[in-house]
CSV table of C-alpha atoms in Angstrom, one decimal:
chain,number,residue,atom,x,y,z
W,1,MET,CA,2.2,5.1,-6.8
W,2,CYS,CA,0.5,2.0,-5.3
W,3,GLY,CA,-2.9,1.4,-6.7
W,4,ARG,CA,-3.0,-2.4,-6.7
W,5,TYR,CA,-1.0,-5.1,-4.9
W,6,ALA,CA,-0.9,-8.8,-3.9
W,7,ALA,CA,-1.2,-10.1,-0.4
W,8,GLY,CA,-0.9,-13.9,-0.4
W,9,ARG,CA,0.5,-14.4,3.0
W,10,GLY,CA,-2.0,-15.6,5.7
W,11,PRO,CA,-2.3,-14.1,9.2
W,12,GLU,CA,-0.3,-16.9,10.8
W,13,GLN,CA,2.7,-16.0,8.5
W,14,LEU,CA,2.3,-12.3,9.2
W,15,VAL,CA,2.2,-12.9,12.9
W,16,LYS,CA,5.5,-14.7,12.8
W,17,ILE,CA,7.2,-12.2,10.4
W,18,PHE,CA,6.3,-9.1,12.3
W,19,GLY,CA,6.3,-10.5,15.9
W,20,VAL,CA,2.6,-9.8,16.4
W,21,GLU,CA,1.4,-10.1,20.0
W,22,HIS,CA,-2.3,-9.7,19.5
W,23,ARG,CA,-4.9,-10.3,16.7
W,24,GLU,CA,-8.6,-10.7,16.6
W,25,PRO,CA,-9.4,-14.2,15.3
W,26,ALA,CA,-12.5,-12.8,13.6
W,27,GLU,CA,-10.3,-10.4,11.6
W,28,THR,CA,-9.0,-12.9,9.1
W,29,LEU,CA,-8.7,-12.3,5.4
W,30,ALA,CA,-8.2,-14.9,2.7
W,31,PRO,CA,-5.2,-14.4,0.4
W,32,ASP,CA,-5.9,-11.6,-2.1
W,33,TRP,CA,-3.8,-11.5,-5.3
W,34,ASN,CA,-5.4,-8.4,-6.7
W,35,VAL,CA,-6.0,-6.0,-3.8
W,36,ALA,CA,-7.8,-2.8,-5.0
W,37,PRO,CA,-8.7,0.4,-3.3
W,38,THR,CA,-11.5,0.3,-0.7
W,39,LYS,CA,-10.9,-3.4,0.0
W,40,GLU,CA,-10.2,-4.7,3.5
W,41,VAL,CA,-6.5,-5.3,4.1
W,42,HIS,CA,-4.2,-6.6,6.8
W,43,VAL,CA,-2.0,-4.0,8.6
W,44,VAL,CA,0.5,-4.2,11.4
W,45,LEU,CA,0.3,-1.5,14.1
W,46,ASP,CA,1.5,-0.8,17.7
W,47,ARG,CA,-1.4,0.3,19.9
W,48,PRO,CA,-2.9,-0.6,23.3
W,49,VAL,CA,-5.4,-3.4,23.1
W,50,LYS,CA,-8.9,-2.0,23.5
W,51,GLY,CA,-10.3,-2.9,26.9
W,52,ALA,CA,-7.1,-4.4,28.2
W,53,PRO,CA,-5.8,-3.4,31.7
W,54,ASP,CA,-2.3,-2.9,30.4
W,55,PRO,CA,-2.0,0.5,28.6
W,56,ARG,CA,1.3,-0.3,26.8
W,57,PRO,CA,1.3,-0.4,23.0
W,58,VAL,CA,1.0,-3.9,21.7
W,59,ARG,CA,1.9,-5.1,18.2
W,60,GLN,CA,-1.3,-6.1,16.5
W,61,LEU,CA,-2.4,-7.5,13.2
W,62,ARG,CA,-5.7,-5.7,12.3
W,63,VAL,CA,-8.0,-5.5,9.3
W,64,LEU,CA,-8.6,-2.0,8.0
W,65,ARG,CA,-10.1,-0.6,4.8
W,66,TRP,CA,-7.7,0.7,2.2
W,67,GLY,CA,-8.5,4.4,1.4
W,68,LEU,CA,-8.0,6.9,4.2
W,69,VAL,CA,-11.0,8.8,5.6
W,70,PRO,CA,-9.8,11.8,7.7
W,71,SER,CA,-11.4,12.0,11.1
W,72,TRP,CA,-13.0,15.4,10.2
W,73,ALA,CA,-14.5,14.2,6.9
W,74,ALA,CA,-18.2,14.7,6.5
W,75,ASN,CA,-18.6,11.3,4.9
W,76,PRO,CA,-16.3,8.5,3.6
W,77,ASP,CA,-17.0,9.1,-0.1
W,78,GLY,CA,-13.5,10.2,-0.9
W,79,ALA,CA,-11.7,7.2,0.4
W,80,ALA,CA,-10.9,5.7,-3.0
W,81,ARG,CA,-9.0,8.8,-3.9
W,82,MET,CA,-6.8,8.7,-0.7
W,83,ILE,CA,-5.1,5.3,-1.0
W,84,ASN,CA,-1.7,7.0,-1.2
W,85,ALA,CA,0.1,9.8,0.7
W,86,ARG,CA,3.2,11.5,-0.7
W,87,SER,CA,6.1,11.3,1.7
W,88,GLU,CA,7.3,14.8,0.7
W,89,THR,CA,4.1,16.5,1.9
W,90,LEU,CA,2.8,14.0,4.5
W,91,HIS,CA,3.7,16.2,7.4
W,92,GLU,CA,1.8,19.2,6.2
W,93,LYS,CA,-1.4,17.9,4.6
W,94,PRO,CA,-4.4,18.2,6.9
W,95,SER,CA,-5.7,14.8,5.8
W,96,PHE,CA,-2.5,13.0,6.8
W,97,ARG,CA,-0.3,15.0,9.3
W,98,ARG,CA,-2.0,13.8,12.5
W,99,ALA,CA,-2.0,10.2,11.4
W,100,PHE,CA,1.6,10.5,10.4
W,101,ALA,CA,2.5,11.8,13.8
W,102,GLN,CA,0.5,9.3,15.9
W,103,ARG,CA,-0.9,6.4,13.8
W,104,ARG,CA,1.7,4.7,11.6
W,105,CYS,CA,1.3,1.2,10.3
W,106,ILE,CA,2.8,-1.4,8.0
W,107,VAL,CA,0.8,-2.7,5.0
W,108,PRO,CA,2.3,-6.1,4.2
W,109,ALA,CA,2.3,-7.3,0.6
W,110,ASP,CA,4.0,-9.8,-1.6
W,111,GLY,CA,4.6,-7.0,-4.1
W,112,TYR,CA,2.6,-4.4,-6.1
W,113,TYR,CA,1.5,-4.0,-9.7
W,114,GLU,CA,2.3,-1.1,-11.9
W,115,TRP,CA,1.4,-0.5,-15.5
W,116,VAL,CA,3.7,0.8,-18.3
W,117,THR,CA,2.3,2.4,-21.4
W,118,ALA,CA,3.7,0.9,-24.6
W,119,HIS,CA,5.9,3.3,-26.6
W,120,ASP,CA,4.0,2.9,-29.8
W,121,GLU,CA,0.7,3.0,-28.0
W,122,ARG,CA,1.5,6.3,-26.4
W,123,ARG,CA,2.4,7.7,-29.8
W,124,LEU,CA,-0.9,6.6,-31.3
W,125,GLU,CA,-2.8,8.1,-28.3
W,126,VAL,CA,-1.0,11.4,-28.8
W,127,GLU,CA,-1.8,11.4,-32.5
W,128,GLY,CA,-5.5,10.7,-31.7
W,129,ARG,CA,-5.4,7.4,-33.5
W,130,ARG,CA,-6.1,5.4,-30.4
W,131,LYS,CA,-8.5,6.4,-27.6
W,132,ARG,CA,-6.9,4.4,-24.9
W,133,ALA,CA,-3.4,3.1,-25.0
W,134,ARG,CA,-2.7,-0.5,-24.0
W,135,LYS,CA,-0.5,-0.9,-21.0
W,136,GLN,CA,1.8,-3.7,-19.8
W,137,PRO,CA,1.5,-4.6,-16.1
W,138,TYR,CA,4.6,-5.4,-14.1
W,139,PHE,CA,4.8,-7.1,-10.7
W,140,VAL,CA,7.3,-5.4,-8.4
W,141,LEU,CA,8.6,-7.3,-5.3
W,142,PRO,CA,11.6,-7.7,-3.0
W,143,ALA,CA,14.4,-9.4,-5.0
W,144,ASP,CA,15.0,-11.9,-2.1
W,145,GLY,CA,11.3,-12.9,-2.0
W,146,SER,CA,10.7,-11.5,1.5
W,147,VAL,CA,7.6,-9.6,2.5
W,148,LEU,CA,7.2,-6.1,1.1
W,149,ALA,CA,6.6,-3.9,4.2
W,150,MET,CA,4.9,-0.8,2.9
W,151,ALA,CA,4.8,2.2,5.2
W,152,GLY,CA,1.3,3.3,5.9
W,153,ILE,CA,-0.8,5.5,8.2
W,154,TYR,CA,-4.3,4.9,9.6
W,155,GLU,CA,-7.2,7.0,10.9
W,156,PHE,CA,-10.5,6.6,12.7
W,157,TRP,CA,-13.7,8.1,11.4
W,158,ARG,CA,-17.0,8.3,13.3
W,159,ASP,CA,-20.2,7.7,11.4
W,160,ARG,CA,-22.5,10.1,13.1
W,161,THR,CA,-25.6,8.5,11.4
W,162,LEU,CA,-25.1,5.4,13.6
W,163,PRO,CA,-25.4,5.1,17.4
W,164,GLU,CA,-22.2,4.7,19.4
W,165,GLU,CA,-22.8,1.1,20.2
W,166,HIS,CA,-23.3,0.1,16.5
W,167,PRO,CA,-20.5,-2.2,15.2
W,168,LEU,CA,-20.0,0.1,12.2
W,169,ALA,CA,-20.1,3.3,14.1
W,170,TRP,CA,-16.3,3.6,13.7
W,171,ARG,CA,-14.5,3.1,10.4
W,172,VAL,CA,-10.7,2.5,10.5
W,173,THR,CA,-9.0,3.2,7.2
W,174,CYS,CA,-5.4,3.4,5.9
W,175,ALA,CA,-3.2,4.8,3.2
W,176,VAL,CA,0.1,3.7,1.7
W,177,ILE,CA,3.0,6.2,1.7
W,178,THR,CA,4.8,6.7,-1.6
W,179,THR,CA,8.1,8.2,-2.5
W,180,GLU,CA,10.2,8.9,-5.6
W,181,ALA,CA,10.9,5.7,-7.5
W,182,GLU,CA,14.5,4.5,-7.5
W,183,THR,CA,16.5,5.5,-10.6
W,184,GLY,CA,19.3,3.0,-10.0
W,185,PRO,CA,19.3,-0.5,-11.4
W,186,LEU,CA,16.9,-3.1,-10.2
W,187,GLY,CA,18.2,-6.0,-8.0
W,188,ALA,CA,17.0,-8.3,-10.8
W,189,ALA,CA,15.8,-6.8,-14.1
W,190,PRO,CA,13.8,-8.6,-16.8
W,191,ALA,CA,15.6,-9.5,-20.0
W,192,GLU,CA,13.2,-7.3,-21.9
W,193,GLY,CA,11.8,-4.3,-20.1
W,194,PRO,CA,12.6,-1.7,-17.5
W,195,GLY,CA,16.0,-1.5,-15.9
W,196,SER,CA,14.8,0.6,-12.9
W,197,LEU,CA,11.7,1.3,-11.0
W,198,ALA,CA,11.6,4.9,-12.3
W,199,GLU,CA,11.2,3.5,-15.8
W,200,ILE,CA,8.0,1.8,-14.7
W,201,HIS,CA,6.5,4.7,-12.7
W,202,PRO,CA,7.9,7.9,-11.1
W,203,ARG,CA,6.5,6.9,-7.7
W,204,MET,CA,6.8,3.7,-5.5
W,205,PRO,CA,5.6,2.6,-2.1
W,206,LEU,CA,7.9,3.6,0.7
W,207,MET,CA,9.5,0.2,1.6
W,208,LEU,CA,10.6,-0.4,5.2
W,209,PRO,CA,13.5,-2.7,5.8
W,210,PRO,CA,13.1,-4.9,9.0
W,211,ASP,CA,15.5,-2.7,11.0
W,212,ARG,CA,13.1,0.2,10.6
W,213,TRP,CA,9.9,-1.5,11.6
W,214,ASP,CA,10.0,-0.8,15.3
W,215,ALA,CA,10.8,2.9,14.8
W,216,TRP,CA,8.0,3.3,12.2
W,217,LEU,CA,5.4,1.6,14.4
W,218,ASP,CA,6.3,3.4,17.6
W,219,PRO,CA,3.3,5.6,18.6
W,220,ALA,CA,5.3,7.6,21.2
W,221,PRO,CA,5.3,11.4,20.5
W,222,ALA,CA,8.3,12.5,18.4
W,223,GLY,CA,9.6,15.8,17.0
W,224,GLU,CA,9.3,16.8,13.4
W,225,GLU,CA,12.9,16.1,12.6
W,226,GLU,CA,12.7,12.6,14.0
W,227,LEU,CA,9.4,12.0,12.1
W,228,ARG,CA,10.9,13.2,8.8
W,229,GLY,CA,13.8,10.9,9.4
W,230,LEU,CA,11.4,8.0,9.3
W,231,LEU,CA,10.7,8.8,5.6
W,232,ALA,CA,14.3,8.1,4.4
W,233,PRO,CA,14.2,5.9,1.3
W,234,PRO,CA,15.5,2.3,1.7
W,235,PRO,CA,18.8,1.1,0.2
W,236,GLY,CA,18.6,0.8,-3.6
W,237,GLY,CA,18.7,-2.4,-5.6
W,238,LEU,CA,16.5,-4.4,-3.3
W,239,MET,CA,13.6,-4.8,-5.7
W,240,ARG,CA,12.9,-6.8,-8.9
W,241,ALA,CA,10.2,-6.4,-11.5
W,242,TYR,CA,8.8,-8.7,-14.2
W,243,PRO,CA,5.9,-8.6,-16.7
W,244,VAL,CA,2.6,-10.4,-15.8
W,245,SER,CA,-0.6,-11.1,-17.7
W,246,THR,CA,-2.9,-8.2,-18.5
W,247,ALA,CA,-5.6,-10.2,-16.7
W,248,VAL,CA,-4.6,-8.4,-13.5
W,249,SER,CA,-6.0,-5.2,-15.0
W,250,SER,CA,-9.5,-6.4,-14.2
W,251,VAL,CA,-10.3,-6.5,-10.4
W,252,ARG,CA,-12.6,-9.4,-11.2
W,253,ASN,CA,-9.6,-11.6,-11.7
W,254,ASN,CA,-8.0,-12.9,-8.5
W,255,GLY,CA,-5.6,-15.9,-8.0
W,256,PRO,CA,-1.9,-16.8,-7.6
W,257,GLU,CA,-1.7,-17.2,-11.4
W,258,LEU,CA,-1.7,-13.4,-11.7
W,259,LEU,CA,1.9,-13.4,-10.3
W,260,THR,CA,3.2,-15.8,-13.0
W,261,GLU,CA,6.2,-14.3,-14.7
W,262,LEU,CA,5.9,-13.9,-18.5
W,263,ALA,CA,8.8,-14.8,-20.7
W,264,ALA,CA,8.1,-11.6,-22.6
W,265,PRO,CA,5.7,-8.6,-22.2
W,266,GLU,CA,2.3,-9.1,-23.8
W,267,VAL,CA,2.4,-5.4,-24.8
W,268,SER,CA,5.8,-4.4,-26.2
W,269,THR,CA,7.1,-1.4,-24.2
W,270,LEU,CA,10.4,-0.9,-26.1
W,271,PHE,CA,12.5,0.3,-23.2
């Protein structure tokens, strides 16, 4: 899954990387090294600029809130539970299928965090000798250090308690699409720890290589087969993972030091 990630690149960098043509200067976020559900995040999307005379889709860098609220939802209370959408059922789930067909985006990240339960800790938890097993966090990122372009979808939700002209009358939210984690070897594996993404967690964000960005962001109508083709997993061996401090487990901690690679896990996972 993807429940926490790091976004250290600024808007100027993202504009260059993704060929962004339009962004609102007011929509600028500071680097965030511990992005958690319901936070505001940068996304890249292709959409006509509101109020512009040209109706063509324009590549934009926008600020959305992480945690999708379906357009038909009575309220936004369930957003924190809808941070991810499974690629296998995306086309059929009422909460996601319209957004998948018409409103796809890219959620840029440096990488994402995932937690592994220590072998001995899991045994103690099963035996009832420990209430909550300790977990070792890992940072997963492209092995070449490039941006992690996570496939996403976005949706508009109208707050009927506010007048149309109110600046908060419309809420725009997003979700990250996940797929089965790769079982093949990592592009660069830690000396002690997991040898594949599947050993860390059975799910991973759907990573989009640069040659798939345009097709993913294209808002033009497409058939079901073409849409399903967009969900093909990327080539294997492009990612690496390394252990980081358990400080990242608290959302109160935020800074580039959270990405520091540890020489050895703080919690032994015995892979």
